[in-house]
Every structure is written in C-alpha cells, then in structure tokens.
Amino acid sequence: MLIPFLAMLFDYSENICIILMITKSIELSQPVVFLSSTFTILKGLLTSIAWLAILIYAARWFKMKLIERKSNVNSQKA
C-alpha cells in the first residue's frame, strides 16, 4: 500500500526538479540532472511494481471467486 505513495512522492520531486531547470531558477548542473533522472527512474520502477502487485492480487482474487463459485455449484448439485 505504501509503494504508490512513494511513486507519487518521486513524481512530485521529479516535477519540481524539471520546473526548476526549465525556469532556470537554479543552475543547470550535472547533479541536478542526475537527481531528476533518479527520481524519474524510481517513479517508473515503483509504479511498475504497484501495477504488478495489483495484477497479481486481482488474479488471485478472481481465482478465489472462481473456486468459491465452483464449490457452491457442486454443493448445490449434491
């Protein structure tokens, strides 16, 4: 549950870095570009992990519902 919020935090951090670079509020230096790039990569990684977790848990949930449904149908036939 924490992963999407961390991804959001890195997204906001990336946006702030980009705004600062575009508006030239800070000197465009290699560390600033590296930091912004790092935020972008972390955001993408955490977003991918969150979506993967959602897909896995959704598949498990559907599987449980399918098993439940089959057991209910079998118990009604007996």
Short mmCIF file of C-alpha atoms in Angstrom, two decimals:
data_model
loop_
_atom_site.label_atom_id
_atom_site.label_comp_id
_atom_site.label_asym_id
_atom_site.label_seq_id
_atom_site.Cartn_x
_atom_site.Cartn_y
_atom_site.Cartn_z
CA MET A 1 0.00 0.00 0.00
CA LEU A 2 2.96 2.32 0.54
CA ILE A 3 4.52 1.83 -2.90
CA PRO A 4 2.07 4.01 -4.89
CA PHE A 5 2.54 6.86 -2.43
CA LEU A 6 6.31 6.61 -2.75
CA ALA A 7 5.91 6.67 -6.54
CA MET A 8 3.77 9.79 -6.16
CA LEU A 9 6.43 11.40 -3.97
CA PHE A 10 9.11 10.71 -6.57
CA ASP A 11 6.82 12.04 -9.30
CA TYR A 12 6.35 15.33 -7.45
CA SER A 13 10.09 15.52 -6.79
CA GLU A 14 10.81 14.93 -10.47
CA ASN A 15 8.30 17.63 -11.45
CA ILE A 16 9.87 20.13 -9.05
CA CYS A 17 13.33 19.42 -10.48
CA ILE A 18 12.07 19.87 -14.03
CA ILE A 19 10.29 23.12 -13.16
CA LEU A 20 13.45 24.44 -11.53
CA MET A 21 15.50 23.50 -14.60
CA ILE A 22 13.03 24.93 -17.13
CA THR A 23 12.54 28.22 -15.30
CA LYS A 24 16.29 28.43 -14.70
CA SER A 25 15.68 29.06 -11.01
CA ILE A 26 18.78 27.03 -10.28
CA GLU A 27 21.96 26.48 -12.24
CA LEU A 28 21.65 23.54 -14.59
CA SER A 29 24.36 21.22 -13.34
CA GLN A 30 25.13 17.54 -13.66
CA PRO A 31 24.00 16.72 -10.07
CA VAL A 32 20.61 18.38 -10.65
CA VAL A 33 20.08 16.46 -13.90
CA PHE A 34 21.22 13.24 -12.21
CA LEU A 35 18.83 13.81 -9.30
CA SER A 36 15.91 14.48 -11.64
CA SER A 37 16.78 11.38 -13.66
CA THR A 38 16.99 9.29 -10.48
CA PHE A 39 13.54 10.49 -9.41
CA THR A 40 12.19 9.54 -12.86
CA ILE A 41 13.66 6.04 -12.69
CA LEU A 42 12.44 5.45 -9.12
CA LYS A 43 8.97 6.69 -10.04
CA GLY A 44 8.81 4.33 -13.01
CA LEU A 45 10.13 1.38 -11.02
CA LEU A 46 7.72 1.87 -8.13
CA THR A 47 4.78 2.45 -10.47
CA SER A 48 5.59 -0.79 -12.29
CA ILE A 49 5.84 -2.69 -9.00
CA ALA A 50 2.50 -1.25 -7.87
CA TRP A 51 0.76 -2.26 -11.11
CA LEU A 52 2.31 -5.72 -10.97
CA ALA A 53 1.05 -6.14 -7.40
CA ILE A 54 -2.44 -5.01 -8.44
CA LEU A 55 -2.50 -7.51 -11.31
CA ILE A 56 -1.25 -10.37 -9.12
CA TYR A 57 -3.73 -9.69 -6.33
CA ALA A 58 -6.58 -9.24 -8.82
CA ALA A 59 -5.73 -12.58 -10.44
CA ARG A 60 -5.65 -14.27 -7.01
CA TRP A 61 -8.98 -12.70 -6.09
CA PHE A 62 -10.61 -13.85 -9.35
CA LYS A 63 -9.19 -17.33 -8.85
CA MET A 64 -10.61 -17.48 -5.31
CA LYS A 65 -14.02 -16.31 -6.57
CA LEU A 66 -13.95 -18.92 -9.32
CA ILE A 67 -13.09 -21.70 -6.84
CA GLU A 68 -15.81 -20.42 -4.49
CA ARG A 69 -18.34 -20.42 -7.30
CA LYS A 70 -17.42 -23.97 -8.37
CA SER A 71 -17.69 -25.25 -4.80
CA ASN A 72 -21.12 -23.61 -4.42
CA VAL A 73 -22.34 -25.15 -7.67
CA ASN A 74 -21.01 -28.59 -6.65
CA SER A 75 -22.59 -28.39 -3.20
CA GLN A 76 -25.97 -27.43 -4.72
CA LYS A 77 -25.84 -30.43 -7.09
CA ALA A 78 -25.16 -32.86 -4.24
#
